[in-house]
Coordinates of C-alpha atoms in Angstrom, one line a residue:
Chain A
M1 CA -33.5 41.9 52.6
L2 CA -30.4 40.6 54.3
I3 CA -29.6 41.9 57.8
A4 CA -26.0 41.8 59.1
R5 CA -25.7 39.3 61.9
W6 CA -24.3 41.7 64.5
K7 CA -27.0 44.3 63.7
L8 CA -29.7 41.7 64.2
L9 CA -28.1 40.5 67.5
V10 CA -27.9 44.1 68.8
L11 CA -31.5 44.8 67.9
Q12 CA -32.7 41.5 69.5
A13 CA -30.8 42.3 72.7
L14 CA -32.3 45.8 72.7
V15 CA -35.8 44.4 72.8
A16 CA -34.9 42.3 75.8
I17 CA -33.2 45.2 77.6
V18 CA -36.2 47.6 77.0
A19 CA -38.7 45.0 78.2
L20 CA -36.7 43.9 81.3
G21 CA -35.8 47.5 82.0
T22 CA -39.4 48.6 82.0
W23 CA -40.3 45.7 84.2
H24 CA -37.5 46.5 86.6
I25 CA -38.3 50.2 86.8
G26 CA -42.0 49.5 87.2
S27 CA -41.5 47.0 90.0
A28 CA -38.8 48.8 91.9
G29 CA -40.6 52.2 92.0
T30 CA -37.5 54.0 90.8
F31 CA -39.4 57.2 89.9
G32 CA -41.7 57.2 92.9
I33 CA -44.5 55.2 91.3
T34 CA -44.7 51.5 91.4
F35 CA -46.9 50.7 88.4
L36 CA -46.0 47.0 88.5
P37 CA -46.5 45.9 92.1
K38 CA -44.2 43.1 93.1
F39 CA -47.0 41.0 94.5
F40 CA -48.6 40.7 91.1
F41 CA -45.6 41.1 88.8
S42 CA -42.5 40.1 90.8
A43 CA -39.3 41.7 89.5
P44 CA -36.7 40.6 86.9
L45 CA -33.8 40.4 89.4
D46 CA -35.9 38.3 91.9
V47 CA -36.9 35.9 89.1
G48 CA -33.2 35.7 88.0
N49 CA -32.1 35.0 91.5
R50 CA -34.8 32.4 92.0
I51 CA -33.7 30.6 88.8
V52 CA -30.1 30.6 89.9
K53 CA -31.1 29.4 93.4
M54 CA -33.2 26.6 92.0
F55 CA -30.3 25.3 89.9
V56 CA -27.7 25.8 92.7
D57 CA -29.9 24.1 95.3
G58 CA -30.8 21.2 93.0
T59 CA -27.1 20.7 92.1
V60 CA -26.0 20.9 95.7
K61 CA -28.7 18.5 96.8
I62 CA -27.6 15.9 94.3
A63 CA -23.8 16.5 94.8
T64 CA -23.9 16.3 98.6
C65 CA -26.4 13.5 98.8
S66 CA -25.5 11.3 101.7
E67 CA -27.1 8.2 100.1
P68 CA -25.3 6.5 97.2
L69 CA -26.3 8.0 93.9
D70 CA -28.6 5.5 92.3
L71 CA -29.7 6.5 88.8
S72 CA -32.6 4.0 88.8
R73 CA -34.4 6.3 91.3
I74 CA -33.9 9.4 89.3
L75 CA -37.6 9.6 88.4
Q76 CA -38.9 8.9 91.9
T77 CA -40.4 12.1 93.2
N78 CA -39.6 11.2 96.8
D79 CA -36.0 10.2 96.2
A80 CA -33.6 11.5 98.8
C81 CA -31.1 12.8 96.2
F82 CA -33.1 13.8 93.2
G83 CA -36.6 14.4 94.6
K84 CA -38.0 17.8 93.7
T85 CA -34.8 19.2 92.3
V86 CA -35.1 21.3 89.2
W87 CA -33.0 18.8 87.3
Q88 CA -35.6 16.1 88.1
H89 CA -38.4 18.3 86.9
L90 CA -36.7 19.0 83.6
L91 CA -35.9 15.4 83.1
I92 CA -39.4 14.2 83.8
T93 CA -40.9 16.8 81.5
S94 CA -38.3 15.8 78.8
I95 CA -39.1 12.1 79.1
E96 CA -42.9 12.7 79.0
G97 CA -42.4 14.9 75.9
L98 CA -40.1 12.4 74.2
L99 CA -42.4 9.5 74.8
A100 CA -45.4 11.4 73.6
F101 CA -43.5 12.4 70.5
V102 CA -42.1 9.0 69.7
I103 CA -45.3 7.0 70.3
G104 CA -47.5 9.7 68.7
S105 CA -45.3 9.8 65.6
L106 CA -45.2 6.0 65.3
A107 CA -48.9 5.7 65.5
G108 CA -49.4 8.7 63.2
V109 CA -47.1 7.3 60.6
M110 CA -48.7 3.8 60.6
M111 CA -52.3 5.1 60.6
G112 CA -51.4 7.7 57.9
F113 CA -50.0 5.0 55.7
W114 CA -52.9 2.7 56.3
F115 CA -55.5 5.3 55.5
A116 CA -53.7 6.6 52.5
R117 CA -53.4 3.2 50.9
K118 CA -56.9 2.0 51.9
P119 CA -59.4 4.6 50.7
L120 CA -62.3 2.6 52.2
V121 CA -60.8 2.7 55.7
A122 CA -60.2 6.4 55.3
A123 CA -63.7 7.1 54.2
V124 CA -65.2 5.0 57.1
F125 CA -63.1 6.6 59.8
D126 CA -63.1 10.2 58.3
P127 CA -65.9 11.6 60.5
Y128 CA -64.5 10.1 63.7
I129 CA -61.0 11.4 63.0
K130 CA -62.4 14.8 62.4
M131 CA -64.5 14.6 65.6
F132 CA -61.5 13.7 67.8
N133 CA -59.3 16.3 66.2
A134 CA -61.9 19.0 66.8
L135 CA -62.0 18.1 70.5
P136 CA -60.0 20.3 72.8
R137 CA -57.5 17.9 74.3
V138 CA -57.4 19.5 77.7
V139 CA -60.8 18.0 78.5
L140 CA -59.3 14.5 78.1
A141 CA -56.6 15.2 80.8
P142 CA -58.8 14.3 83.8
I143 CA -59.9 11.0 82.0
F144 CA -56.3 10.1 81.3
M145 CA -55.5 10.7 85.0
L146 CA -58.4 8.5 86.0
W147 CA -57.2 5.7 83.7
L148 CA -53.4 6.1 84.0
G149 CA -52.9 7.7 87.3
L150 CA -50.9 10.8 88.3
G151 CA -47.5 9.4 87.0
I152 CA -45.9 10.2 83.6
W153 CA -48.2 8.0 81.5
S154 CA -51.3 10.3 81.8
K155 CA -49.1 13.2 80.5
V156 CA -47.7 11.0 77.7
A157 CA -51.3 10.1 76.7
L158 CA -52.2 13.8 76.5
G159 CA -49.1 14.7 74.4
F160 CA -49.9 11.6 72.2
T161 CA -53.4 12.9 71.3
L162 CA -51.8 16.2 70.2
V163 CA -48.8 14.7 68.3
F164 CA -50.7 11.9 66.7
F165 CA -53.1 14.1 64.6
I166 CA -50.4 16.4 63.3
V167 CA -48.2 13.5 62.2
F168 CA -51.2 11.5 60.9
F169 CA -52.5 14.3 58.7
N170 CA -49.1 15.0 57.3
V171 CA -48.2 11.4 56.5
Y172 CA -51.7 10.9 55.0
Q173 CA -51.2 13.9 52.8
G174 CA -47.6 12.9 52.0
V175 CA -48.5 9.4 50.8
R176 CA -51.4 10.6 48.7
E177 CA -49.6 13.5 47.1
V178 CA -46.6 11.6 45.8
S179 CA -46.0 13.0 42.4
P180 CA -47.7 10.7 39.8
V181 CA -44.7 11.2 37.5
I182 CA -42.2 10.0 40.1
L183 CA -44.5 7.0 40.8
A184 CA -44.8 6.1 37.1
N185 CA -41.1 6.5 36.7
A186 CA -40.4 4.2 39.6
R187 CA -42.8 1.6 38.3
M188 CA -41.2 1.8 34.8
L189 CA -37.8 1.2 36.5
G190 CA -39.3 -2.1 37.6
M191 CA -40.1 -1.4 41.3
S192 CA -42.2 -3.9 43.2
E193 CA -44.9 -2.7 45.7
R194 CA -42.4 -3.2 48.5
Q195 CA -39.7 -1.2 46.7
L196 CA -42.2 1.5 45.9
F197 CA -43.0 1.7 49.6
R198 CA -39.3 1.9 50.6
H199 CA -38.0 4.3 47.9
V200 CA -41.0 6.5 47.1
Y201 CA -43.9 6.5 49.6
W202 CA -41.8 6.2 52.7
P203 CA -39.4 9.1 51.9
S204 CA -42.3 11.2 50.7
A205 CA -44.3 10.7 53.8
L206 CA -41.3 11.3 56.1
S207 CA -40.5 14.5 54.4
W208 CA -44.0 15.7 55.2
M209 CA -43.6 14.5 58.7
F210 CA -40.3 16.3 59.2
S211 CA -41.7 19.5 57.8
S212 CA -44.1 19.5 60.8
L213 CA -41.4 18.4 63.3
H214 CA -41.3 21.8 65.1
T215 CA -45.0 21.7 65.6
S216 CA -45.2 18.2 66.8
V217 CA -42.3 18.4 69.2
G218 CA -43.7 21.6 70.6
F219 CA -47.1 19.9 71.1
A220 CA -45.5 17.0 72.8
I221 CA -44.0 19.3 75.4
I222 CA -47.3 21.3 75.7
G223 CA -49.1 18.0 76.4
A224 CA -46.6 17.1 79.1
V225 CA -46.7 20.5 80.8
V226 CA -50.4 20.9 80.7
G227 CA -50.8 17.4 82.1
E228 CA -48.4 18.1 84.9
Y229 CA -50.2 21.4 85.6
L230 CA -53.5 19.6 86.0
G231 CA -52.2 17.0 88.4
S232 CA -48.8 15.5 89.1
A233 CA -46.0 15.3 91.6
A234 CA -43.1 16.5 89.4
G235 CA -42.2 18.3 86.2
L236 CA -42.1 21.9 85.0
G237 CA -45.9 22.2 84.9
Y238 CA -46.0 21.0 88.5
L239 CA -43.4 23.6 89.5
I240 CA -45.5 26.4 88.0
Q241 CA -48.7 25.1 89.5
Q242 CA -47.2 24.8 93.0
A243 CA -45.9 28.3 92.8
E244 CA -49.3 29.6 91.7
G245 CA -51.0 27.7 94.6
T246 CA -49.0 29.8 97.1
F247 CA -49.3 33.2 95.2
D248 CA -45.5 32.9 94.6
V249 CA -45.4 35.0 91.5
T250 CA -41.6 34.9 91.4
G251 CA -41.8 31.1 91.3
V252 CA -44.3 31.2 88.5
F253 CA -42.2 33.5 86.4
A254 CA -39.0 31.5 87.2
G255 CA -40.9 28.3 86.1
M256 CA -42.0 30.0 82.9
V257 CA -38.5 31.3 82.0
I258 CA -37.0 27.8 82.6
L259 CA -39.8 26.3 80.4
A260 CA -39.2 28.8 77.7
A261 CA -35.5 28.2 77.7
F262 CA -36.1 24.5 77.6
V263 CA -38.4 24.8 74.6
L264 CA -35.9 27.0 72.8
F265 CA -33.2 24.4 73.4
V266 CA -35.4 21.6 72.1
D267 CA -36.4 23.7 69.1
W268 CA -32.7 24.2 68.3
L269 CA -32.1 20.5 68.5
V270 CA -35.0 19.9 66.1
T271 CA -33.5 22.4 63.7
L272 CA -30.2 20.5 63.8
V273 CA -32.0 17.2 63.0
E274 CA -34.0 18.8 60.3
N275 CA -31.0 20.3 58.5
R276 CA -29.4 16.9 58.6
L277 CA -32.5 15.0 57.3
L278 CA -33.8 17.4 54.7
V279 CA -30.7 18.3 52.9
W280 CA -32.3 17.4 49.6
K281 CA -35.1 19.9 50.0
P282 CA -34.8 23.2 48.0
P283 CA -34.8 26.2 50.3
A284 CA -38.2 27.8 50.9
A285 CA -39.0 30.6 48.4
S286 CA -39.1 33.1 51.3
Q287 CA -35.5 32.3 52.2
Q288 CA -34.2 32.7 48.6
V289 CA -33.4 36.4 48.8
Chain B
M1 CA -39.4 -15.7 8.9
A2 CA -38.5 -12.1 9.7
D3 CA -38.3 -11.0 13.3
P4 CA -41.5 -9.5 14.7
P5 CA -41.3 -5.7 15.1
V6 CA -40.2 -4.6 18.6
V7 CA -43.3 -2.6 19.1
R8 CA -46.5 -3.2 17.2
L9 CA -49.6 -1.1 17.9
T10 CA -52.6 -2.4 16.0
R11 CA -55.7 -0.3 15.6
V12 CA -55.4 1.1 19.1
D13 CA -58.2 3.2 20.6
V14 CA -57.7 5.1 23.8
A15 CA -60.6 6.5 25.7
F16 CA -60.9 8.3 29.0
P17 CA -64.1 8.7 31.1
E18 CA -65.1 12.3 31.5
P19 CA -66.6 13.8 34.7
S20 CA -69.9 14.2 32.9
G21 CA -70.1 10.5 32.3
A22 CA -69.3 10.7 28.6
V23 CA -66.3 9.0 27.1
F24 CA -63.5 11.1 25.6
K25 CA -61.9 9.2 22.7
A26 CA -58.3 10.5 22.6
V27 CA -56.8 8.2 20.0
S28 CA -58.7 6.2 17.3
G29 CA -57.4 3.3 15.3
A30 CA -53.7 4.0 15.5
S31 CA -51.4 1.4 14.0
L32 CA -47.7 1.7 14.2
E33 CA -44.7 -0.6 14.0
V34 CA -41.2 0.0 15.3
A35 CA -38.4 -2.3 14.1
G36 CA -35.3 -3.1 16.2
S37 CA -32.7 -0.3 16.1
E38 CA -35.2 2.1 14.6
F39 CA -35.6 5.6 15.8
V40 CA -39.2 6.7 15.3
A41 CA -40.4 10.2 16.2
I42 CA -44.0 10.9 16.7
V43 CA -45.1 14.4 15.9
G44 CA -48.4 16.1 16.2
P45 CA -50.2 19.2 17.4
T46 CA -50.6 19.8 21.1
G47 CA -53.1 17.6 22.9
C48 CA -53.3 15.0 20.0
G49 CA -52.6 12.0 22.2
K50 CA -48.9 11.4 21.3
S51 CA -48.1 10.8 24.9
T52 CA -51.2 8.6 25.2
L53 CA -49.9 6.3 22.5
L54 CA -46.5 6.1 24.2
N55 CA -48.1 5.2 27.5
C56 CA -49.9 2.3 25.7
A57 CA -46.5 1.0 24.5
A58 CA -45.2 1.4 28.0
G59 CA -48.1 -0.5 29.5
L60 CA -49.0 2.4 31.8
L61 CA -52.3 2.7 29.9
K62 CA -54.5 0.0 28.6
P63 CA -56.0 0.7 25.2
A64 CA -59.8 0.6 25.0
A65 CA -59.5 -1.4 21.8
G66 CA -56.7 -2.8 19.6
T67 CA -53.6 -4.7 20.6
V68 CA -50.1 -3.9 21.7
D69 CA -47.4 -6.4 20.9
I70 CA -43.9 -6.3 22.2
F71 CA -41.5 -8.6 20.3
G72 CA -44.5 -10.3 18.9
T73 CA -46.0 -11.1 22.3
P74 CA -49.2 -9.3 23.6
L75 CA -48.3 -6.8 26.3
V76 CA -49.6 -7.6 29.8
G77 CA -49.0 -5.1 32.6
L78 CA -46.0 -2.9 32.3
N79 CA -43.6 -3.2 29.4
R80 CA -40.5 -4.7 31.1
H81 CA -38.4 -4.2 28.0
A82 CA -38.9 -0.5 27.9
G83 CA -37.2 2.4 29.5
Y84 CA -39.3 5.6 29.8
L85 CA -38.0 9.1 29.9
F86 CA -40.7 11.4 31.1
Q87 CA -41.4 15.0 30.1
Q88 CA -41.7 16.2 33.7
D89 CA -39.0 15.8 36.3
A90 CA -39.2 12.2 37.5
L91 CA -36.1 12.0 39.6
M92 CA -36.6 11.2 43.3
P93 CA -35.8 14.5 45.0
W94 CA -34.7 12.8 48.2
K95 CA -31.8 11.0 46.5
T96 CA -28.7 12.4 45.0
A97 CA -28.1 12.2 41.2
R98 CA -25.8 9.1 41.7
D99 CA -28.3 7.3 43.9
N100 CA -31.1 8.0 41.5
I101 CA -29.2 6.3 38.7
A102 CA -27.9 3.5 41.0
L103 CA -31.4 2.8 42.2
A104 CA -32.5 1.8 38.7
L105 CA -30.0 -1.1 39.0
E106 CA -30.6 -1.9 42.7
V107 CA -34.3 -2.4 41.9
G108 CA -33.2 -5.3 39.8
G109 CA -31.1 -6.8 42.5
T110 CA -27.6 -5.4 41.7
P111 CA -25.6 -5.0 44.9
A112 CA -25.4 -1.3 46.1
T113 CA -21.7 -0.8 45.7
E114 CA -21.6 -2.2 42.2
A115 CA -24.7 -0.1 41.3
R116 CA -23.0 3.0 42.5
D117 CA -19.8 2.3 40.5
R118 CA -21.8 1.8 37.4
A119 CA -23.9 4.9 38.1
Q120 CA -20.6 6.9 38.2
V121 CA -19.7 5.5 34.8
W122 CA -23.0 6.7 33.4
L123 CA -22.7 10.1 35.2
T124 CA -19.4 10.5 33.2
R125 CA -21.1 9.4 30.0
V126 CA -23.8 12.1 30.3
G127 CA -21.2 14.7 31.2
L128 CA -22.0 15.0 34.9
K129 CA -18.9 13.3 36.3
S130 CA -18.6 15.6 39.3
F131 CA -22.3 16.2 40.0
G132 CA -23.1 12.8 41.5
D133 CA -23.6 14.2 45.0
R134 CA -26.1 16.9 44.0
Y135 CA -29.8 16.7 44.7
A136 CA -32.3 17.3 42.0
H137 CA -33.0 20.9 43.0
Q138 CA -29.3 21.7 42.8
L139 CA -29.2 20.7 39.1
S140 CA -30.3 22.7 36.1
G141 CA -33.2 21.5 34.0
G142 CA -30.8 20.1 31.4
Q143 CA -28.7 18.4 34.0
R144 CA -31.8 16.7 35.5
K145 CA -32.7 15.4 32.0
R146 CA -29.2 14.0 31.7
V147 CA -29.5 12.2 35.0
G148 CA -33.0 10.9 33.9
L149 CA -31.4 9.6 30.6
A150 CA -28.7 7.8 32.6
Q151 CA -31.3 6.4 34.9
V152 CA -33.2 4.9 32.0
L153 CA -30.3 3.7 29.9
I154 CA -28.3 2.1 32.8
R155 CA -30.8 -0.7 32.8
D156 CA -30.1 -1.3 29.1
P157 CA -33.7 -1.5 28.0
K158 CA -34.4 -2.9 24.5
I159 CA -36.9 -0.1 23.8
L160 CA -36.5 3.5 24.7
L161 CA -39.7 5.5 25.1
M162 CA -39.3 9.3 25.3
D163 CA -42.2 11.7 26.0
E164 CA -41.1 15.2 24.9
P165 CA -38.0 14.7 27.0
F166 CA -36.4 17.9 26.0
G167 CA -39.6 19.9 25.9
P168 CA -39.0 22.1 29.0
L169 CA -35.4 23.0 28.0
D170 CA -34.1 26.0 26.1
A171 CA -33.2 25.8 22.4
Q172 CA -29.4 25.5 22.8
T173 CA -29.7 22.9 25.6
R174 CA -32.2 20.9 23.5
Q175 CA -29.7 20.6 20.6
I176 CA -26.9 19.6 23.0
M177 CA -29.2 17.0 24.5
G178 CA -30.2 15.8 21.0
N179 CA -26.6 15.2 20.2
L180 CA -26.0 13.4 23.5
L181 CA -28.9 11.2 22.8
L182 CA -27.8 10.4 19.2
N183 CA -24.3 9.5 20.5
L184 CA -25.6 7.2 23.2
W185 CA -28.1 5.7 20.8
A186 CA -25.4 5.1 18.1
A187 CA -23.5 2.9 20.6
D188 CA -26.1 0.1 20.6
K189 CA -29.1 1.3 18.5
K190 CA -32.1 0.5 20.6
A191 CA -35.6 0.9 19.2
V192 CA -36.7 4.4 20.1
M193 CA -40.2 6.0 20.2
F194 CA -39.6 9.7 20.6
V195 CA -42.6 12.0 21.1
T196 CA -42.2 15.6 20.3
H197 CA -44.1 18.6 19.0
D198 CA -41.0 20.0 17.4
L199 CA -40.8 18.9 13.8
E200 CA -37.2 20.1 13.3
E201 CA -36.1 18.1 16.3
A202 CA -37.9 15.0 15.0
I203 CA -36.3 15.2 11.5
A204 CA -32.8 15.9 13.0
L205 CA -32.9 12.8 15.2
A206 CA -35.2 10.2 13.7
D207 CA -35.2 7.5 11.0
R208 CA -38.9 7.9 10.6
V209 CA -41.3 10.7 11.5
V210 CA -44.9 9.7 12.2
I211 CA -47.5 12.5 12.0
M212 CA -50.7 12.4 14.2
S213 CA -53.8 14.3 13.5
A214 CA -55.4 16.8 15.8
G215 CA -57.5 15.3 18.7
P216 CA -59.9 14.1 19.7
E217 CA -60.0 10.8 17.9
A218 CA -56.5 11.4 16.8
R219 CA -55.2 9.1 14.0
I220 CA -51.8 8.5 12.4
I221 CA -51.9 10.4 9.1
G222 CA -48.4 10.3 7.9
D223 CA -45.2 8.2 8.0
H224 CA -42.1 9.7 6.5
R225 CA -38.7 8.1 6.1
I226 CA -35.8 10.4 7.0
D227 CA -32.9 9.5 4.7
L228 CA -30.4 11.9 6.1
V229 CA -27.0 10.1 6.5
R230 CA -25.8 9.0 10.0
P231 CA -23.9 9.8 12.1
R232 CA -25.6 13.1 12.3
D233 CA -25.0 16.2 14.2
A234 CA -28.4 17.4 15.5
T235 CA -27.4 21.1 14.9
E236 CA -25.5 20.9 11.6
V237 CA -27.9 18.5 9.9
R238 CA -30.5 21.4 10.0
L239 CA -28.3 23.2 7.4
Q240 CA -28.5 20.5 4.8
P241 CA -30.7 21.1 1.7
R242 CA -32.2 17.6 2.1
F243 CA -33.3 18.6 5.7
H244 CA -35.2 21.5 4.2
E245 CA -36.9 19.4 1.5
L246 CA -38.1 16.9 4.2
H247 CA -39.2 19.6 6.5
K248 CA -41.2 21.3 3.8
A249 CA -42.9 18.1 2.8
I250 CA -43.8 17.1 6.3
W251 CA -44.7 20.5 7.5
G252 CA -47.3 20.9 4.7
Q253 CA -49.1 17.9 6.3
L254 CA -48.6 18.9 9.9
R255 CA -49.6 22.5 9.4
A256 CA -53.2 21.7 8.6
E257 CA -53.5 19.6 11.8
V258 CA -51.9 22.3 14.0
V259 CA -54.4 24.8 12.7
K260 CA -57.2 22.4 13.4
A261 CA -55.9 21.9 17.0
Y262 CA -56.2 25.6 17.6
G263 CA -59.7 25.7 16.2
G264 CA -58.6 27.7 13.1
E265 CA -57.6 30.7 15.3
I266 CA -54.3 31.2 13.6
G267 CA -55.5 30.4 10.0

């Protein structure tokens, strides 16, 4: 069924209006009863104002900084210009997520290839891989903090453990499930092992990896935020954790909204990249209406 | 001394291990010679090991017994003189039609720009001049086969191996593809081994039609010379009286094997 674009937009906006309206009425006590007390639920307008304030304050602080703006200090949490601004929190979470994604993907691709091409290695490590994958990664966070400190690397490590397994399993599958006909054809065309790798295994594995791009990017950010939440001096997770520590529900919701908007933005970027890289893929059956 | 045949299979056995540990003997004692510029069609009931025999000639499969000689030399590894057109789609889905064809040349060390130019020539030759930028899923089954054919022929192999190449296509497209193949083949008459289950297609295209018995332990049980004049039109040749005589003679032999393959169900 194909829905008109404007109709969809109107319906989507309606959901937001109903939800925010209920929240507003409940918290403001418009009809005499306050079924959503502000102390526990805050109020939509307060949250909106807080978000605007955070961005205005942050921007003003950077713009009116008396010291010379030095971008090399942009990640230092005690910097006079950037320290504790919302921009710095966003930047730090982005960098942690990006590093977790890149390092996790690289390691996942290499290990996936190695395991797929060497069945003995795969068989030997199989129970250990399964064991680590079954482990809830949150329990590793304190250990990473012990090893790597409270800076960005303990968050990168946590994100890494999440991204690595997704990419690893997908690449492993992708290399092993190359169509035998395509492989036979490539060999009959005279491809050497190296050429097979470049023209057959590699694109096949990448296509599997890209099909899980949304999941792995999402997990990279989850790793970063959870890591920040458990112990850090900056980042969106830190922002939410600090607000919670002072029963500042408005601050918690403001942090959550910023985080959600940030994830939506990253997801949109991933979709752009995906459309560019997977042009050769037939559209999924569910989209062929 | 006469030139050795391009392909010579001598008493070839092919066996596959079964999960139960037993050995399944697909082909038994098959001998076949294909001369240069000869178009040989191999016909047999379903599951008789026609493709298996072709894979032996390609070097994709090692016979359990017997020998495979290419130009009089025993075949070791893959057959480097052969181009293979598969029954299933074998194009790389992540490359465009043009890149798929060009890749066949690039593998051999041809510079990329030259390979792409020559690929465009072949696209035109198979009637897909303006389809070079399409990916496999954007092409119809017949168009994909044309790209596959161009991909195989651009390397100018001495031997063309075809495994039911037009099998998945509809009847009209098959005849059009048959004519395309005949035209391309007429240009420089390569040795062709063409596997099909369609006897009419075999007679329309080939110089010789070889009949295989029903498997397991399939053997070659017939070898018929097709004396229809060339150049032929794969569609019109079917209307000639001589075509019907040949068809009747060969079908008589093939029918018994087809019935066997279905366990007598269709009597």
